[in-house]
XYZ file of C-alpha atoms in Angstrom:
609
model
C 15.541 -22.723 -93.597
C 15.136 -19.194 -92.273
C 15.052 -19.088 -88.483
C 12.846 -16.697 -86.485
C 14.149 -14.544 -83.637
C 12.718 -17.154 -81.285
C 14.873 -19.860 -82.862
C 17.937 -17.649 -82.822
C 17.427 -16.815 -79.163
C 17.782 -20.502 -78.472
C 20.819 -20.572 -80.736
C 22.793 -18.498 -78.220
C 24.180 -21.795 -76.983
C 26.746 -21.534 -79.768
C 26.261 -18.316 -81.721
C 27.370 -15.956 -78.959
C 29.956 -14.279 -81.099
C 28.970 -14.969 -84.678
C 29.450 -12.501 -87.510
C 32.759 -11.278 -86.108
C 34.581 -14.355 -87.349
C 33.087 -14.012 -90.788
C 33.331 -16.620 -93.514
C 33.814 -13.826 -96.060
C 37.343 -13.533 -97.361
C 39.211 -10.493 -96.027
C 42.069 -8.399 -97.418
C 45.534 -9.407 -96.247
C 47.343 -6.942 -93.964
C 51.105 -7.227 -94.495
C 51.801 -6.061 -90.927
C 50.125 -9.286 -89.719
C 52.673 -11.570 -91.383
C 53.990 -14.119 -88.873
C 56.430 -17.006 -89.077
C 54.983 -20.243 -87.651
C 56.586 -23.653 -87.278
C 54.735 -24.829 -90.407
C 55.364 -21.744 -92.529
C 54.563 -18.074 -93.032
C 51.011 -16.855 -92.429
C 49.288 -13.518 -92.963
C 45.983 -12.325 -91.522
C 43.921 -9.148 -91.731
C 42.876 -6.084 -89.752
C 39.972 -7.460 -87.749
C 37.268 -5.969 -85.558
C 37.949 -3.899 -82.430
C 41.468 -2.964 -83.536
C 42.638 -6.576 -83.672
C 44.746 -8.601 -86.013
C 42.874 -11.753 -86.986
C 44.049 -14.987 -88.584
C 41.399 -17.500 -89.637
C 41.576 -21.092 -90.828
C 45.122 -22.016 -89.815
C 45.584 -25.828 -89.873
C 46.783 -27.183 -86.543
C 46.718 -30.821 -87.655
C 46.555 -32.862 -90.820
C 43.095 -33.461 -92.245
C 41.669 -36.519 -90.406
C 40.346 -38.137 -93.583
C 40.726 -41.505 -95.296
C 43.392 -43.415 -93.329
C 43.413 -40.765 -90.577
C 39.696 -41.036 -89.816
C 39.430 -42.428 -86.270
C 43.109 -41.820 -85.624
C 44.883 -39.441 -83.279
C 45.618 -36.087 -84.956
C 48.961 -35.681 -86.687
C 50.878 -32.352 -86.748
C 50.194 -30.238 -89.840
C 52.441 -30.550 -92.851
C 54.565 -27.467 -93.605
C 53.670 -25.250 -96.522
C 55.751 -23.225 -98.942
C 55.350 -19.495 -99.455
C 52.924 -17.258 -97.575
C 49.608 -18.760 -96.482
C 46.698 -16.324 -96.337
C 44.595 -16.927 -93.196
C 41.653 -14.828 -94.334
C 38.615 -17.145 -94.090
C 37.355 -19.755 -91.676
C 38.211 -23.379 -92.237
C 35.332 -25.802 -92.663
C 33.342 -26.730 -89.556
C 33.448 -30.388 -88.563
C 30.753 -32.781 -89.770
C 27.465 -32.296 -87.880
C 23.712 -31.972 -88.232
C 22.698 -28.411 -89.108
C 20.550 -26.738 -86.473
C 19.880 -23.299 -84.968
C 22.070 -24.349 -82.052
C 25.155 -25.057 -84.158
C 25.077 -21.976 -86.333
C 26.598 -23.739 -89.339
C 25.029 -22.802 -92.681
C 22.521 -25.338 -93.943
C 18.883 -26.315 -93.709
C 17.914 -27.712 -90.324
C 18.559 -31.453 -90.230
C 21.004 -31.498 -93.157
C 24.465 -32.993 -92.730
C 26.937 -30.121 -93.012
C 30.640 -29.540 -92.565
C 33.628 -31.635 -93.543
C 35.904 -34.206 -91.975
C 38.738 -31.891 -93.053
C 38.055 -29.424 -90.249
C 41.012 -29.141 -87.865
C 41.597 -25.399 -88.150
C 42.040 -22.632 -85.624
C 41.726 -18.850 -85.451
C 43.888 -16.293 -83.634
C 42.975 -12.794 -82.397
C 45.602 -10.383 -81.082
C 46.135 -6.660 -80.554
C 47.015 -5.054 -83.891
C 50.826 -4.787 -83.925
C 53.560 -5.142 -86.499
C 56.020 -7.995 -86.141
C 58.593 -5.538 -84.772
C 56.182 -4.364 -82.046
C 55.347 -7.804 -80.677
C 55.947 -8.210 -76.920
C 58.698 -10.664 -76.088
C 60.106 -12.428 -73.042
C 58.518 -11.331 -69.769
C 56.220 -8.920 -71.615
C 54.633 -11.612 -73.795
C 50.848 -11.761 -73.498
C 48.755 -14.507 -71.897
C 46.983 -16.814 -74.331
C 43.306 -17.687 -73.849
C 42.191 -20.807 -75.746
C 38.421 -21.116 -76.183
C 36.807 -24.585 -76.427
C 33.351 -24.241 -77.992
C 30.216 -25.960 -76.744
C 27.438 -27.815 -78.517
C 27.116 -31.170 -76.777
C 30.358 -32.297 -78.468
C 28.237 -33.001 -81.546
C 27.589 -29.531 -83.064
C 29.222 -26.095 -83.268
C 32.501 -24.597 -84.409
C 35.170 -22.326 -83.000
C 34.694 -19.811 -85.804
C 31.535 -18.386 -84.248
C 33.441 -16.691 -81.477
C 34.978 -13.311 -82.269
C 37.884 -12.868 -79.885
C 38.837 -9.406 -81.159
C 37.353 -7.296 -78.342
C 38.603 -9.596 -75.593
C 42.086 -9.628 -77.137
C 42.383 -5.875 -77.663
C 40.600 -4.546 -74.580
C 42.402 -6.934 -72.216
C 45.745 -7.205 -74.057
C 45.689 -10.980 -74.481
C 45.898 -13.476 -77.351
C 42.664 -15.396 -78.043
C 42.584 -18.709 -79.915
C 39.444 -20.558 -81.052
C 39.417 -23.865 -82.910
C 37.398 -26.770 -84.267
C 37.644 -30.298 -82.955
C 36.070 -33.477 -84.298
C 32.476 -33.959 -83.195
C 30.093 -36.819 -82.532
C 31.153 -40.265 -83.806
C 34.146 -38.768 -85.628
C 35.438 -37.385 -82.333
C 34.586 -40.290 -80.026
C 34.408 -43.835 -81.385
C 35.888 -47.085 -80.044
C 35.849 -50.453 -81.748
C 38.187 -53.443 -81.688
C 38.344 -53.499 -85.498
C 39.963 -50.038 -85.443
C 42.732 -51.161 -83.090
C 44.745 -53.077 -85.649
C 48.451 -53.497 -86.212
C 50.376 -50.237 -86.385
C 47.962 -48.230 -84.272
C 49.220 -46.266 -81.289
C 47.709 -46.191 -77.807
C 46.225 -42.812 -78.703
C 44.723 -44.229 -81.900
C 43.200 -47.072 -79.901
C 41.686 -44.777 -77.258
C 38.679 -43.650 -79.286
C 39.050 -40.155 -77.787
C 39.852 -38.358 -81.033
C 38.028 -35.132 -80.211
C 39.848 -34.975 -76.881
C 43.155 -35.557 -78.648
C 42.301 -32.765 -81.104
C 42.075 -30.392 -78.144
C 45.474 -31.599 -76.910
C 46.902 -31.117 -80.421
C 45.529 -27.564 -80.560
C 47.249 -26.840 -77.229
C 50.489 -28.306 -78.580
C 50.171 -25.963 -81.547
C 49.641 -23.023 -79.205
C 52.689 -24.000 -77.172
C 54.804 -24.134 -80.337
C 53.458 -20.988 -82.033
C 52.162 -18.576 -79.380
C 55.330 -16.501 -79.379
C 54.885 -15.744 -83.109
C 51.823 -13.675 -82.137
C 53.353 -12.097 -79.034
C 51.883 -14.754 -76.738
C 53.443 -16.473 -73.750
C 53.376 -20.288 -74.125
C 53.874 -20.563 -70.360
C 50.682 -18.639 -69.556
C 47.948 -20.486 -71.401
C 44.368 -20.437 -70.113
C 41.782 -22.877 -71.434
C 38.170 -21.773 -71.144
C 34.999 -23.333 -72.453
C 31.239 -23.408 -72.034
C 28.792 -26.322 -71.826
C 30.465 -29.233 -73.661
C 33.482 -26.925 -73.875
C 33.441 -26.822 -70.073
C 33.167 -30.621 -69.960
C 36.233 -30.696 -72.229
C 38.085 -28.337 -69.892
C 37.494 -30.894 -67.142
C 38.864 -33.575 -69.486
C 42.043 -31.540 -69.906
C 42.373 -31.308 -66.126
C 42.506 -35.107 -65.893
C 44.257 -36.000 -69.169
C 47.954 -36.849 -68.816
C 48.318 -35.870 -72.482
C 47.573 -32.231 -71.601
C 50.084 -31.965 -68.763
C 52.103 -28.750 -69.014
C 50.166 -27.441 -72.033
C 47.935 -25.070 -70.029
C 48.305 -23.171 -66.772
C 44.816 -22.008 -65.806
C 41.355 -23.438 -66.514
C 37.885 -21.853 -66.690
C 34.759 -24.036 -66.720
C 31.557 -22.259 -67.778
C 28.403 -24.336 -67.251
C 30.157 -27.659 -67.718
C 30.647 -30.701 -65.530
C 33.128 -33.541 -64.864
C 31.173 -35.967 -67.035
C 32.707 -38.908 -68.891
C 31.665 -42.365 -70.092
C 33.287 -45.724 -69.521
C 35.181 -47.422 -72.325
C 32.656 -50.257 -72.120
C 29.733 -47.869 -72.627
C 31.404 -46.694 -75.804
C 31.946 -50.122 -77.291
C 29.900 -52.968 -75.802
C 26.546 -54.198 -76.990
C 23.621 -52.914 -74.938
C 22.947 -56.457 -73.670
C 26.573 -57.168 -72.732
C 27.890 -57.215 -69.176
C 28.838 -54.494 -68.532
C 26.237 -52.996 -70.816
C 27.168 -50.707 -73.652
C 25.363 -47.492 -74.509
C 22.348 -47.710 -76.825
C 24.545 -45.939 -79.396
C 27.842 -47.675 -78.699
C 30.012 -48.504 -81.705
C 28.739 -52.085 -81.835
C 25.108 -50.999 -81.557
C 25.749 -48.466 -84.322
C 27.178 -51.213 -86.508
C 23.976 -53.201 -86.065
C 21.933 -50.169 -87.140
C 24.190 -49.733 -90.189
C 23.815 -53.368 -91.250
C 20.028 -53.153 -91.001
C 19.913 -49.821 -92.859
C 22.135 -51.274 -95.612
C 19.791 -54.281 -95.997
C 22.475 -56.675 -94.833
C 20.204 -57.861 -92.018
C 16.500 -57.735 -91.284
C 16.600 -57.085 -87.557
C 18.970 -56.669 -84.610
C 19.445 -60.412 -84.034
C 20.271 -61.035 -87.686
C 22.610 -58.042 -87.727
C 24.424 -59.335 -84.670
C 24.847 -62.721 -86.322
C 26.112 -61.096 -89.515
C 28.600 -59.038 -87.554
C 30.067 -62.149 -85.906
C 30.779 -63.556 -89.371
C 32.778 -60.484 -90.409
C 36.528 -60.418 -89.815
C 38.086 -57.413 -88.047
C 39.491 -56.288 -91.404
C 36.047 -56.469 -92.997
C 34.495 -54.477 -90.129
C 37.292 -51.912 -90.424
C 36.689 -51.527 -94.148
C 32.916 -51.413 -93.723
C 33.189 -48.560 -91.228
C 35.579 -46.610 -93.427
C 33.354 -47.091 -96.467
C 30.498 -45.302 -94.698
C 30.106 -41.647 -95.615
C 29.840 -39.031 -92.919
C 26.208 -38.477 -93.847
C 25.382 -42.160 -93.487
C 27.148 -42.425 -90.139
C 25.353 -39.455 -88.613
C 22.062 -40.637 -90.063
C 22.125 -43.707 -87.808
C 21.957 -41.657 -84.600
C 18.939 -40.320 -82.781
C 18.693 -36.554 -83.056
C 17.526 -34.772 -79.910
C 14.631 -32.290 -80.160
C 15.634 -31.099 -83.654
C 18.703 -29.426 -82.211
C 21.387 -31.288 -84.130
C 22.578 -32.846 -80.885
C 22.788 -36.623 -81.070
C 22.611 -39.296 -78.425
C 25.915 -41.160 -78.035
C 28.686 -41.900 -75.520
C 31.691 -39.558 -75.419
C 34.927 -38.913 -73.490
C 35.869 -42.499 -72.697
C 37.677 -43.437 -69.495
C 40.031 -45.832 -71.284
C 43.274 -45.290 -69.371
C 45.486 -43.540 -71.931
C 43.955 -40.204 -72.898
C 41.442 -40.097 -70.034
C 42.141 -42.114 -66.852
C 39.868 -45.003 -65.950
C 38.905 -43.327 -62.687
C 36.059 -40.825 -62.588
C 37.345 -37.215 -62.634
C 35.846 -36.521 -59.207
C 37.734 -39.522 -57.804
C 40.999 -38.114 -59.150
C 40.217 -34.679 -57.708
C 39.398 -36.201 -54.314
C 42.605 -38.218 -54.339
C 44.596 -35.031 -54.817
C 46.826 -36.553 -57.488
C 46.580 -37.849 -61.018
C 45.231 -34.589 -62.428
C 46.731 -31.362 -63.754
C 46.779 -29.033 -60.761
C 46.283 -25.477 -61.994
C 44.145 -22.558 -60.776
C 40.505 -23.128 -61.723
C 37.565 -20.764 -62.219
C 34.192 -22.478 -62.362
C 30.563 -21.384 -62.451
C 27.064 -21.679 -63.872
C 24.148 -19.487 -64.906
C 21.203 -18.945 -62.593
C 18.588 -20.228 -65.073
C 20.641 -22.756 -67.067
C 17.868 -25.043 -68.257
C 15.462 -22.348 -69.403
C 17.261 -22.365 -72.750
C 16.164 -25.964 -73.326
C 12.802 -25.614 -71.596
C 11.958 -22.710 -73.894
C 12.048 -25.167 -76.811
C 9.833 -27.733 -75.072
C 6.310 -27.623 -76.519
C 4.948 -29.305 -73.405
C 6.030 -26.236 -71.455
C 5.733 -23.435 -74.019
C 2.967 -22.833 -76.540
C 4.143 -21.189 -79.729
C 1.404 -19.415 -81.643
C 2.143 -18.850 -85.371
C 5.856 -19.506 -84.722
C 6.376 -16.053 -83.175
C 4.172 -15.879 -80.065
C 5.594 -18.073 -77.266
C 3.510 -18.368 -74.088
C 4.204 -20.401 -70.962
C 1.598 -23.053 -70.266
C 2.188 -22.976 -66.496
C 4.493 -20.104 -65.466
C 4.727 -21.196 -61.820
C 5.733 -24.753 -62.696
C 8.111 -23.508 -65.406
C 10.025 -21.369 -62.897
C 9.978 -24.006 -60.174
C 11.359 -26.815 -62.309
C 13.901 -24.459 -63.899
C 15.053 -23.417 -60.424
C 15.778 -26.976 -59.297
C 17.374 -28.049 -62.554
C 19.728 -25.066 -62.385
C 20.504 -25.659 -58.702
C 21.394 -29.276 -59.400
C 23.564 -28.238 -62.355
C 25.336 -25.809 -60.065
C 25.732 -28.444 -57.350
C 27.173 -31.162 -59.582
C 28.910 -28.995 -62.186
C 30.390 -26.239 -60.028
C 30.080 -26.298 -56.227
C 30.999 -29.929 -55.593
C 33.938 -29.994 -58.039
C 35.137 -26.631 -56.691
C 34.974 -27.904 -53.113
C 36.877 -31.099 -53.858
C 39.479 -29.351 -56.033
C 40.126 -26.601 -53.485
C 40.663 -29.175 -50.734
C 42.862 -31.510 -52.771
C 45.710 -29.853 -54.565
C 44.331 -27.166 -56.861
C 46.439 -24.015 -56.259
C 43.314 -21.817 -56.180
C 39.625 -22.172 -57.084
C 37.160 -19.376 -57.839
C 33.396 -19.769 -58.217
C 30.746 -17.571 -59.868
C 27.092 -17.375 -60.881
C 25.782 -15.372 -63.856
C 22.407 -13.683 -63.211
C 21.777 -11.256 -66.099
C 18.109 -11.470 -67.178
C 17.282 -8.139 -68.803
C 15.975 -9.477 -72.108
C 13.088 -7.458 -73.569
C 9.411 -8.293 -73.883
C 8.625 -8.940 -77.555
C 5.084 -9.367 -78.818
C 3.946 -9.954 -75.256
C 6.612 -12.586 -74.557
C 8.650 -11.661 -71.482
C 12.025 -13.147 -72.410
C 13.434 -12.084 -69.069
C 11.052 -14.582 -67.501
C 11.135 -17.239 -70.224
C 14.916 -17.286 -70.739
C 16.470 -15.226 -67.942
C 20.087 -16.078 -67.175
C 19.916 -19.132 -69.410
C 22.565 -21.545 -70.564
C 25.287 -19.875 -72.695
C 23.971 -16.341 -72.219
C 27.190 -15.310 -70.483
C 29.284 -15.931 -73.605
C 28.654 -12.546 -75.318
C 29.653 -10.843 -72.068
C 32.938 -12.768 -71.900
C 33.816 -11.910 -75.503
C 32.406 -8.376 -75.362
C 30.667 -9.030 -78.660
C 26.877 -8.758 -78.962
C 26.353 -8.538 -82.732
C 24.461 -11.769 -83.393
C 22.579 -10.744 -86.516
C 19.408 -8.758 -87.130
C 16.926 -11.231 -85.662
C 18.855 -12.387 -82.605
C 19.915 -8.811 -81.865
C 16.357 -8.158 -80.734
C 17.450 -9.691 -77.421
C 20.156 -7.026 -77.043
C 18.371 -3.670 -77.164
C 19.175 -0.021 -76.594
C 17.368 -0.312 -73.260
C 19.770 -2.947 -71.950
C 22.876 -1.706 -73.800
C 24.448 0.346 -70.993
C 23.999 -2.420 -68.432
C 25.313 -5.081 -70.806
C 28.454 -3.144 -71.658
C 29.067 -2.296 -68.004
C 28.797 -5.947 -66.973
C 30.748 -7.227 -69.977
C 33.703 -4.941 -69.239
C 33.896 -6.289 -65.702
C 33.623 -9.923 -66.700
C 36.278 -9.571 -69.406
C 38.522 -7.846 -66.862
C 38.191 -10.668 -64.319
C 38.678 -13.393 -66.953
C 41.782 -11.649 -68.304
C 43.305 -11.030 -64.887
C 42.871 -14.737 -64.171
C 44.722 -15.437 -67.439
C 47.508 -13.087 -66.368
C 47.984 -14.172 -62.759
C 45.855 -17.229 -61.964
C 43.732 -15.063 -59.634
C 40.887 -12.820 -60.896
C 41.485 -10.567 -57.871
C 40.080 -7.101 -58.567
C 40.293 -7.399 -62.347
C 42.930 -5.965 -64.667
C 42.704 -2.410 -63.319
C 42.535 -3.483 -59.663
C 39.337 -1.502 -59.052
C 36.658 -4.205 -59.054
C 35.332 -6.008 -55.967
C 37.779 -8.609 -54.649
C 36.920 -12.091 -55.918
C 37.686 -14.409 -52.973
C 38.949 -17.947 -53.294
C 36.404 -20.699 -52.914
C 36.534 -23.013 -49.936
C 33.847 -25.457 -48.917
C 33.651 -24.066 -45.386
C 32.921 -20.515 -46.600
C 31.452 -21.216 -50.069
C 31.846 -17.596 -51.187
C 31.363 -16.792 -54.853
C 30.828 -13.823 -57.167
C 27.444 -13.017 -58.691
C 27.517 -11.221 -62.052
C 24.657 -8.844 -62.782
C 24.041 -5.228 -63.739
C 23.488 -2.530 -61.130
C 19.751 -2.917 -61.668
C 20.043 -6.567 -60.680
C 22.265 -6.023 -57.662
C 25.595 -5.523 -59.399
C 28.790 -7.549 -59.237
C 28.898 -8.828 -55.677
C 29.957 -11.680 -53.440
C 27.617 -14.035 -51.637
C 27.845 -17.442 -49.987
C 26.091 -20.772 -50.228
C 27.113 -24.338 -51.007
C 24.853 -26.544 -53.086
C 25.305 -30.305 -53.158
C 23.237 -33.080 -54.650
C 21.988 -33.920 -51.160
C 21.012 -30.349 -50.257
C 19.083 -29.914 -53.510
C 17.166 -33.149 -52.918
C 16.442 -32.043 -49.335
C 15.196 -28.685 -50.597
C 12.723 -30.468 -52.887
C 11.482 -32.495 -49.918
C 10.916 -29.357 -47.843
C 9.630 -26.913 -50.482
C 6.155 -25.652 -49.469
C 5.417 -24.802 -53.105
C 5.303 -28.539 -53.843
C 1.939 -29.593 -52.498
C 2.306 -33.377 -52.455
C 4.679 -36.248 -53.201
C 3.562 -36.455 -56.813
C 4.699 -32.857 -57.333
C 8.015 -33.609 -55.648
C 8.458 -36.656 -57.856
C 7.819 -34.499 -60.927
C 10.885 -32.474 -59.894
C 12.875 -35.667 -59.290
C 11.708 -36.892 -62.690
C 13.114 -33.734 -64.306
C 16.386 -34.209 -62.412
C 16.544 -37.755 -63.838
C 15.474 -37.213 -67.441
C 16.744 -33.679 -68.099
C 20.057 -33.807 -66.226
C 22.720 -36.289 -65.217
C 21.950 -35.760 -61.522
C 19.825 -38.826 -60.741
C 19.859 -42.292 -62.264
C 16.563 -44.128 -62.818
C 17.472 -46.274 -59.825
C 18.047 -43.198 -57.664
C 14.731 -41.735 -58.796
C 12.851 -44.644 -57.227
C 14.299 -43.855 -53.778
C 14.681 -40.074 -54.140
C 13.889 -37.920 -51.123
C 12.319 -39.073 -47.887
C 9.490 -41.053 -49.457
C 10.886 -42.167 -52.809
C 9.018 -42.218 -56.103
C 8.315 -45.912 -56.676
C 4.606 -45.034 -56.629
C 5.095 -42.742 -59.635
C 6.811 -44.537 -62.551
C 9.454 -42.417 -64.214
C 7.796 -42.640 -67.626
C 4.275 -42.252 -66.290
C 4.285 -38.831 -64.656
């Protein structure tokens, strides 16, 4: 299905770097030959003066007996392996958000998908920096709700060359292939890691192990590894901060529009009517859906009875007999985006501790204490709101118009403030007070999108979710349709801001402190502390420039602001905001919605507003 520019604008959540890491096969460059632990590899002369290596296996293919098992190190190969094309993306539902080729809604990708890509300054093997001159390594963890996307979208060539660093991107298992717990999979001969259900998390750990073992082959320093990720990638960065499996494998962490969000082991496995209750798409609930879909039961009760008659071995075999397409087909897809509803990142006690991440941070122990950079975008939720037909009319597929511009901006403002409070300010405050060597906070404000066919994208999208990614990678070539967002009119400002953001990110990778950037000439980025709450705002000169400001947002202060906002004329309007904070974010539970604010919202049922 061909996607309009409108669709591709939304797709910035994951395509902020596509086309650079092309799937077309390149010509090998002999000067890029490197000796890895698994064998010899050769790449090609990539964009921006880089050397690029694509599709290097960092683990064995997690297929057949290795499905739902912890990743195993890759097997060595003989001769010279050409790393000239991307490896397959992991199994997912095709959508404009994921950027994987295929008609929207199709099942695409492969379970054989554990590949990574490396970008480095273009040097011969003899010119590689060694010892104290080795370059920092920046490992990018892609977003996409942990159910869509691939590392191959992100071209690290400009970041690597302009900032003199090594950039690594990679795939990790997604959706139910990445996170799935069931007793029938915990049979004899399985390890604690195998039994955890956190396979996607373990893939990230395995990729970091690969980097630690092979960074020096590219001129990288295995003792200066920075992990950075956006959205679900930022959530995964938080998981690395708390995972004992990742200890010592990274030395700085950057969270872009993420949050310390995990699920309990019980949510991942129990039936929805168990105590404690499982998620509606837990492994046992999924099994019931499979049995009904396969005509082995007529309804949920019959499926549950049938499941009790199956032995663990039979359940194990039944799960493994299911194709990837059948497994994904049992999940609920969210707003045609390819994202699916399911529990992920289980607090099971081996890969991820049983305590909530924020509890570990507050305790000041039990997490990997490294310098942290953390931030959000000013208009995060406008990306998702833009796709909501209740908020945006779309005439003829190319003429979007806001139904109620004032309400659109107001609800977007509070959703973004709550995301900032729970995903950035509160974690930053707790980390900075409890053992993190240094914490730095930012907000991204760029909103200079053009007006196209009367649609003011600066208003409709603004500084939306994921829009900072092209600035971090210094790569704005997103294809002919999406490139309409990046125009000649905003080119100078974009490049100016991108150069500064890349400089800060790279200096953090070098020293653990973004300071004044790589050249020491940018404004000083101060450390975050809850009592001062000073952070950097990123914008062009026209928008106020790169500057520092102060202000601490918490869940409580955002709720209080809703209570006291004169733009909200009555309690019903306030409860509409609380409804959005309940249904469109993880900020409020349905129980908290009822008592939210001074008056509560019991009078306005959550589903009835």
